[in-house]
PDB file of C-alpha atoms in Angstrom:
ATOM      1  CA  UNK A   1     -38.151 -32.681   5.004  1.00 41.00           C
ATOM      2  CA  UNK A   2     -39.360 -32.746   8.587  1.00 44.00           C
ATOM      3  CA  UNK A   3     -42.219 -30.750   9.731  1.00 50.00           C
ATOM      4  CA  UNK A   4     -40.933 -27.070  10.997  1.00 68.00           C
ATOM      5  CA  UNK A   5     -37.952 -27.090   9.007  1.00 82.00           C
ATOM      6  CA  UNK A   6     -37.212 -24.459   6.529  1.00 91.00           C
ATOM      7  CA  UNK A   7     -35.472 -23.700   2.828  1.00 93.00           C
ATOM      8  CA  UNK A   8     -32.990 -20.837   3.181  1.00 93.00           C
ATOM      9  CA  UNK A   9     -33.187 -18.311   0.198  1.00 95.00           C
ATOM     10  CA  UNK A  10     -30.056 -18.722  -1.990  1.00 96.00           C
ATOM     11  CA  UNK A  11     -28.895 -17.223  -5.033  1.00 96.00           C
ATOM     12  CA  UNK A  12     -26.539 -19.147  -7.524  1.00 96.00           C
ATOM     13  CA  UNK A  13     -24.113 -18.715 -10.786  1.00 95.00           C
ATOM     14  CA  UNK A  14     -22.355 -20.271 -12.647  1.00 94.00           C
ATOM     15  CA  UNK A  15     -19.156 -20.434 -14.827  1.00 92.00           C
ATOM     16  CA  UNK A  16     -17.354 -23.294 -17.375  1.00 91.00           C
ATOM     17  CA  UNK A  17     -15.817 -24.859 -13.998  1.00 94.00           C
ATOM     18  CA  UNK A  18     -17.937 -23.939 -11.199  1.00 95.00           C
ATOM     19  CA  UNK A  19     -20.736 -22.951  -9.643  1.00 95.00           C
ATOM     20  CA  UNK A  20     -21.534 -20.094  -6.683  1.00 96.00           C
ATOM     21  CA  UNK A  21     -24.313 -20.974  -4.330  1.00 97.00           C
ATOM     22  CA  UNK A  22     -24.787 -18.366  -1.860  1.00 96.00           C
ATOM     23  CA  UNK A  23     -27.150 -19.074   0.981  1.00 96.00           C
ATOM     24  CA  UNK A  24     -28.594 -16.477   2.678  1.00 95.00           C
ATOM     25  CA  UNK A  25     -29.079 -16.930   6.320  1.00 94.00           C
ATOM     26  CA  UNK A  26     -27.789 -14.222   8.383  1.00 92.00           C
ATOM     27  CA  UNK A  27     -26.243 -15.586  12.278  1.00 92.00           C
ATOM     28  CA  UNK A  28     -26.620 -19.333  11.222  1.00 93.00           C
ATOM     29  CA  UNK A  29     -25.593 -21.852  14.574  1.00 93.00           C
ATOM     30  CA  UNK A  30     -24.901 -25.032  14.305  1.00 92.00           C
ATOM     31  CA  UNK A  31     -24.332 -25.482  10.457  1.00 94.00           C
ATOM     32  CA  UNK A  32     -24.330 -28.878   9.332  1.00 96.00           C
ATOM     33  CA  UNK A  33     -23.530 -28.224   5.471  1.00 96.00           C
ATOM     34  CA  UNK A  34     -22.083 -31.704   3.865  1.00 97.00           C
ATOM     35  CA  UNK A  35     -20.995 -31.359  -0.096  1.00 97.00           C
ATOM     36  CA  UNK A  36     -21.306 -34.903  -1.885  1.00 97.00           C
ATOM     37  CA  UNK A  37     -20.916 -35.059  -5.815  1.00 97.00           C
ATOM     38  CA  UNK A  38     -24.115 -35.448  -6.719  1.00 97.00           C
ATOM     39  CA  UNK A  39     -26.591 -33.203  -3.433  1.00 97.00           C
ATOM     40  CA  UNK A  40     -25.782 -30.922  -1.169  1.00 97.00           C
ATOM     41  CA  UNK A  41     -26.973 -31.353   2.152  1.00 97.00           C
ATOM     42  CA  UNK A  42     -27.891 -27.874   4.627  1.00 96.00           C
ATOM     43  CA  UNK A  43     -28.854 -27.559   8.189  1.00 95.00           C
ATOM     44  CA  UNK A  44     -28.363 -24.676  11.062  1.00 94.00           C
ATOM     45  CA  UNK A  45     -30.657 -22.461  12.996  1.00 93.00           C
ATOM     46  CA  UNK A  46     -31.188 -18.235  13.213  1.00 90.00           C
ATOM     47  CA  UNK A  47     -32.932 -17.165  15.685  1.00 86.00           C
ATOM     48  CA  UNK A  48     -35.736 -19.306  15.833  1.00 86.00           C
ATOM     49  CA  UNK A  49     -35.669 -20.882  12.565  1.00 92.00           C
ATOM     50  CA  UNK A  50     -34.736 -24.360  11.872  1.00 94.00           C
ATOM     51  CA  UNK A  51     -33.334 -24.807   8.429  1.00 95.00           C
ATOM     52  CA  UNK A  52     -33.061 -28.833   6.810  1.00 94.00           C
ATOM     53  CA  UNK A  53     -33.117 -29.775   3.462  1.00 92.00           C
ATOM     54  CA  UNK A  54     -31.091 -31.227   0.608  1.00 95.00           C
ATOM     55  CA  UNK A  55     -30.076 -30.540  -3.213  1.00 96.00           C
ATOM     56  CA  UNK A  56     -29.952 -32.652  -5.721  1.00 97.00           C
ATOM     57  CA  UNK A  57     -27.777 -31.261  -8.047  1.00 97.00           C
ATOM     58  CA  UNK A  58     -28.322 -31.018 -11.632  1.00 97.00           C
ATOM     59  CA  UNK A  59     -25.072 -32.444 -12.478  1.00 97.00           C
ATOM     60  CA  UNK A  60     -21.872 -33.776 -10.580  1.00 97.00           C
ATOM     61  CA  UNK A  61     -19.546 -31.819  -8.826  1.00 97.00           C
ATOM     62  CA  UNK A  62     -16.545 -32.522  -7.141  1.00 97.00           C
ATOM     63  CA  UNK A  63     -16.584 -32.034  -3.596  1.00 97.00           C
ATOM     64  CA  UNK A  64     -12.584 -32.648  -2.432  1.00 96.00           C
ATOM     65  CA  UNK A  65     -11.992 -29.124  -5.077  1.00 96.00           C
ATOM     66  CA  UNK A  66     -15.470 -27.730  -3.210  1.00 96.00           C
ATOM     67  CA  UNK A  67     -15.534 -25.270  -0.537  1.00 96.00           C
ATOM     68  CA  UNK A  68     -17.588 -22.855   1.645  1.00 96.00           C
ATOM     69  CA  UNK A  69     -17.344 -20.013   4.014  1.00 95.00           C
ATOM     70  CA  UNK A  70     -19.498 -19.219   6.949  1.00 94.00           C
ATOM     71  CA  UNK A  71     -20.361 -15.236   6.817  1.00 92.00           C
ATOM     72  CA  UNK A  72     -22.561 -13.291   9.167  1.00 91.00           C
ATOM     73  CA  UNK A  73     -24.918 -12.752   6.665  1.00 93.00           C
ATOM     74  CA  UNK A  74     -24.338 -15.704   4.200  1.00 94.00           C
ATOM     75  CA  UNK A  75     -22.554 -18.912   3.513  1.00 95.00           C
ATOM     76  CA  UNK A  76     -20.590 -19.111  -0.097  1.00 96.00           C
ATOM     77  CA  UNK A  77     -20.421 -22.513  -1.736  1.00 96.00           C
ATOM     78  CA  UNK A  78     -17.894 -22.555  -4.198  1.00 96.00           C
ATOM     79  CA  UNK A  79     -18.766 -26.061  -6.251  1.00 97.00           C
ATOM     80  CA  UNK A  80     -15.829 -27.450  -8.605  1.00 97.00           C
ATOM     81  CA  UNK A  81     -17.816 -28.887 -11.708  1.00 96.00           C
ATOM     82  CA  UNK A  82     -16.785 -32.467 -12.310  1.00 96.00           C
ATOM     83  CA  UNK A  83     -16.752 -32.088 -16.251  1.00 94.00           C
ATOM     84  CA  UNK A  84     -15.481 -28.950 -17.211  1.00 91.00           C
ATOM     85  CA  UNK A  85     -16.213 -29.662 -20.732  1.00 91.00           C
ATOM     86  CA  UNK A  86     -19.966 -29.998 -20.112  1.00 91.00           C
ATOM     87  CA  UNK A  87     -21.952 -27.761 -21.477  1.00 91.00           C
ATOM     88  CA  UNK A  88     -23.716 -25.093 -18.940  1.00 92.00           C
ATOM     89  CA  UNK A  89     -26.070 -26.402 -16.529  1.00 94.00           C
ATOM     90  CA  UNK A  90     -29.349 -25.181 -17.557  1.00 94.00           C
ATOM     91  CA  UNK A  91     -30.445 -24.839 -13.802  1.00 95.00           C
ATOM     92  CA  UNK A  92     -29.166 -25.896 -10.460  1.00 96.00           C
ATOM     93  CA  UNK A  93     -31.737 -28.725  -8.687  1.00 96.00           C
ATOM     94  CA  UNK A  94     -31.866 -31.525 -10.896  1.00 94.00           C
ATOM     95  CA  UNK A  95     -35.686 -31.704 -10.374  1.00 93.00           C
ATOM     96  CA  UNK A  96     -37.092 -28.680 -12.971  1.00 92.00           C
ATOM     97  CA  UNK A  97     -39.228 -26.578 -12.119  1.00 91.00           C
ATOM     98  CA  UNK A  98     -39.883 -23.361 -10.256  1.00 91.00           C
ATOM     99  CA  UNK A  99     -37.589 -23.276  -7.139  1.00 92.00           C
ATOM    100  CA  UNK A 100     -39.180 -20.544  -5.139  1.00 93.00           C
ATOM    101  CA  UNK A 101     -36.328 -20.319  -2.364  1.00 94.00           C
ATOM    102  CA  UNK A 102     -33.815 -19.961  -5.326  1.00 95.00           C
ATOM    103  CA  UNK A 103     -32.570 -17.421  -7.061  1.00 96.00           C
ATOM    104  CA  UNK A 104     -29.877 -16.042  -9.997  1.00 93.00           C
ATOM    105  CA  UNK A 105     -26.831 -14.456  -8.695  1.00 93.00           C
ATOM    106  CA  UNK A 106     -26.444 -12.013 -11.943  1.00 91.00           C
ATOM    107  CA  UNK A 107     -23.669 -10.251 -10.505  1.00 90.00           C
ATOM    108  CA  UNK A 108     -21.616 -13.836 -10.540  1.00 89.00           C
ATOM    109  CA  UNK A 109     -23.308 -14.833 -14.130  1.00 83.00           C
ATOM    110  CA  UNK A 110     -21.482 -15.261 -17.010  1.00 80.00           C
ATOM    111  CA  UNK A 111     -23.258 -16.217 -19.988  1.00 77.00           C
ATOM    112  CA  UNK A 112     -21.825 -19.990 -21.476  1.00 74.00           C
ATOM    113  CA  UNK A 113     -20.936 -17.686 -24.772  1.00 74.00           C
ATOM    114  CA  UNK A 114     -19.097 -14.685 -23.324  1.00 71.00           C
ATOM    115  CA  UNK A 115     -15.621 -14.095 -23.995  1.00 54.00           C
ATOM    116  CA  UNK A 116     -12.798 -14.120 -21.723  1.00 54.00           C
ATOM    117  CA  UNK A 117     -12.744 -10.517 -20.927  1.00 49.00           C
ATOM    118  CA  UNK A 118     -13.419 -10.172 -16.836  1.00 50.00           C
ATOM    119  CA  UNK A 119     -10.272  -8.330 -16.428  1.00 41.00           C
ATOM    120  CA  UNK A 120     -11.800  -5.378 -19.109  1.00 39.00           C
ATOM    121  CA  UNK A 121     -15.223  -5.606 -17.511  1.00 42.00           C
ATOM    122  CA  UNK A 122     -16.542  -7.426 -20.208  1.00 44.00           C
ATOM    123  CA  UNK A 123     -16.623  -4.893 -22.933  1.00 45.00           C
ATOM    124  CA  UNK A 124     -13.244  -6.306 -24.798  1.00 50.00           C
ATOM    125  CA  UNK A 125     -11.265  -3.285 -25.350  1.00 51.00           C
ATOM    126  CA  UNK A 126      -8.385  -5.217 -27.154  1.00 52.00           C
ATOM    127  CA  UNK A 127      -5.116  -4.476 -26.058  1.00 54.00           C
ATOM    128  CA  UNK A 128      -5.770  -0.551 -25.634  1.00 54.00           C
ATOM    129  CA  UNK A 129      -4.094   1.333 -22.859  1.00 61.00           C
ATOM    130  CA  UNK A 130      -6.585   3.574 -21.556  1.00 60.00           C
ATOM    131  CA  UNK A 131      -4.105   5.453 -18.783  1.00 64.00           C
ATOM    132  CA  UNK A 132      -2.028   6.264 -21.729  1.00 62.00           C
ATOM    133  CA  UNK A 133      -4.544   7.965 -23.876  1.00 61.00           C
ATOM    134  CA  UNK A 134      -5.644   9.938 -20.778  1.00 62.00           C
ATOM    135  CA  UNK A 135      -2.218  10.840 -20.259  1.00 62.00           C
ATOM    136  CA  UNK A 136      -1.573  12.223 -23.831  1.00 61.00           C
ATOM    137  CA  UNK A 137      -4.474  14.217 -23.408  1.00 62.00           C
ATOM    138  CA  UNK A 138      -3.537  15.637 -20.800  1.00 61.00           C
ATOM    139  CA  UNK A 139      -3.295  19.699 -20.703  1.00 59.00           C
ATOM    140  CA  UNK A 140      -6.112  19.989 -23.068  1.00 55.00           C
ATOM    141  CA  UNK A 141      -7.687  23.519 -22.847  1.00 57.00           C
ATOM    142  CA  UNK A 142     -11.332  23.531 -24.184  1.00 56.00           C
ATOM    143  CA  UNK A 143     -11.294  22.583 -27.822  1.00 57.00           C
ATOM    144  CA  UNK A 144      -8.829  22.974 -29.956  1.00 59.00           C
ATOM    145  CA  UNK A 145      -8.927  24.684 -33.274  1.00 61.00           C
ATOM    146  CA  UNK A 146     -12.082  26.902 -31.770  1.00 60.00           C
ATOM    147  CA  UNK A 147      -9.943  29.452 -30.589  1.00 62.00           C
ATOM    148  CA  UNK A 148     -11.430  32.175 -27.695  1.00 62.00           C
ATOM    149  CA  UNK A 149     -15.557  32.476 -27.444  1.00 61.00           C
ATOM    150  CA  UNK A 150     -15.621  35.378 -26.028  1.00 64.00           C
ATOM    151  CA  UNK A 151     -17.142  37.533 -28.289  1.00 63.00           C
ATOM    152  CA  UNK A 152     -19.725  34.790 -29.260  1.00 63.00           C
ATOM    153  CA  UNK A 153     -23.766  36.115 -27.896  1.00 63.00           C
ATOM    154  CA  UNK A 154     -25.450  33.287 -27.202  1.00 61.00           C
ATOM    155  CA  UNK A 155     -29.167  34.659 -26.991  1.00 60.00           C
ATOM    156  CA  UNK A 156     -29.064  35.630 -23.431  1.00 60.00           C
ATOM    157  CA  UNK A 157     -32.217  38.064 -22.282  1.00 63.00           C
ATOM    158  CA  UNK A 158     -31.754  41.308 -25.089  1.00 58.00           C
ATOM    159  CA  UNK A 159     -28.475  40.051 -26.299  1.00 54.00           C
ATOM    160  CA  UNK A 160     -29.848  39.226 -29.853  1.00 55.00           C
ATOM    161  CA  UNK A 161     -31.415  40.993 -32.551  1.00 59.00           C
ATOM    162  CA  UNK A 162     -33.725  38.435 -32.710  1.00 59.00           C
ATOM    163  CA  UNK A 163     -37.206  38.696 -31.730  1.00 59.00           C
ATOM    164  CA  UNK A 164     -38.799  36.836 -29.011  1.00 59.00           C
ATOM    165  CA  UNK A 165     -41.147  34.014 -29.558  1.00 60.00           C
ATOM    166  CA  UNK A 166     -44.074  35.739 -28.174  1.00 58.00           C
ATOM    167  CA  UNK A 167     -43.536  38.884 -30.110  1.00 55.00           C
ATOM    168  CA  UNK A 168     -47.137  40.136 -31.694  1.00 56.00           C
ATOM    169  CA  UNK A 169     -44.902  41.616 -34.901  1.00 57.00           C
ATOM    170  CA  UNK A 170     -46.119  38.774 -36.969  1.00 57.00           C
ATOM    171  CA  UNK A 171     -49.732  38.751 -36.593  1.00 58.00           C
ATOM    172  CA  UNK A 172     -50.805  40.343 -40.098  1.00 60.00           C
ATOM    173  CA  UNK A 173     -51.572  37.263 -40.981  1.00 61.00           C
ATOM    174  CA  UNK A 174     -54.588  36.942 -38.494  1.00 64.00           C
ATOM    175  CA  UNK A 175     -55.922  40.286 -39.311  1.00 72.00           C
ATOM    176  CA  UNK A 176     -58.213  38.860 -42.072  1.00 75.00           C
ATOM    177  CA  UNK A 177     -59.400  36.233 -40.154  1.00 79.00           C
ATOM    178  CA  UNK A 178     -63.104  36.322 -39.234  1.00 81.00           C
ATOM    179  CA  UNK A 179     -64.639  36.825 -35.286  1.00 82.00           C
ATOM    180  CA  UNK A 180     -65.288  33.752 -33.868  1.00 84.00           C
ATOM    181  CA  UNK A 181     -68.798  33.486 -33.150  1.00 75.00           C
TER     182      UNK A 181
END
């Protein structure tokens, strides 16, 4: 990497058969962004920030099913895995180690081991059809077998025949208690 040229911050995630890599420099000019199998190679300017560098990837990809789009804000890679049948890649760079500029896109993660349940939001749900519960339950008024309240004190200010907390009606207790000294 050439003196004066910068890593942009990215976030990535991945999935069985591909991989997000979201880079995110906002107004980029002049993007130069080549996808090979094996490295990605990135280079553009904001404001006055020159951006150059390459990726080795941890594993191949292949870059005639790749794509990316050029946003304000960011660019998405979208990066077909090669073998599908791999198992996940256990990080992005094929150097390991800490990549500061590099980060995990958890809102695009999905574990190796989850199920195929996007469409229920992950949590399963079988085959239930929520909108048709909701709409058998419709006209519900309060709950049923309690019949009216209305006649039910619930210890508002001298509504009970309770006393209070701090009443002093139970202090016989303390009368044979000696002074403190």
């Amino acid at each position: 990497m050439a003196s004066g040229k910068l890593i942009p911050s990215a976030t990535w995630a991945q999935r069985k058969e591909v991989v997000f890599l979201t880079f995110l420099v906002q107004d980029v000019k002049d993007l130069d962004l080549k996808i090979e199998a094996n490295r990605i190679h990135f280079e553009g300017s904001s404001d006055s920030k020159n951006y150059d560098f390459d990726l080795e990837l941890y594993a191949e990809i292949d870059p005639e099913k790749s794509k990316y789009t050029k946003g304000d804000r960011v660019i998405d890679c979208l990066l077909q895995k090669k073998d599908t049948s791999a198992p996940f890649w256990p990080r992005l760079a094929k150097a390991s180690g800490k990549q500061g500029w590099l980060k995990t896109d958890f809102a695009r993660w999905k574990d190796e081991d989850d199920a195929d349940d996007e469409e229920k939001g992950g949590f399963g749900g079988g085959d239930m059809d929520f909108t048709q519960m909701m709409g058998q339950m419709g006209g519900m008024g309060g709950m049923g077998g309690m019949g009216d309240m209305g006649g039910m004190n619930f210890g508002g200010p001298g509504g009970d025949d309770m006393p209070d907390s701090d009443d002093d009606k139970d202090d016989e207790d303390e009368e044979g208690m000696p002074k403190l000294e």
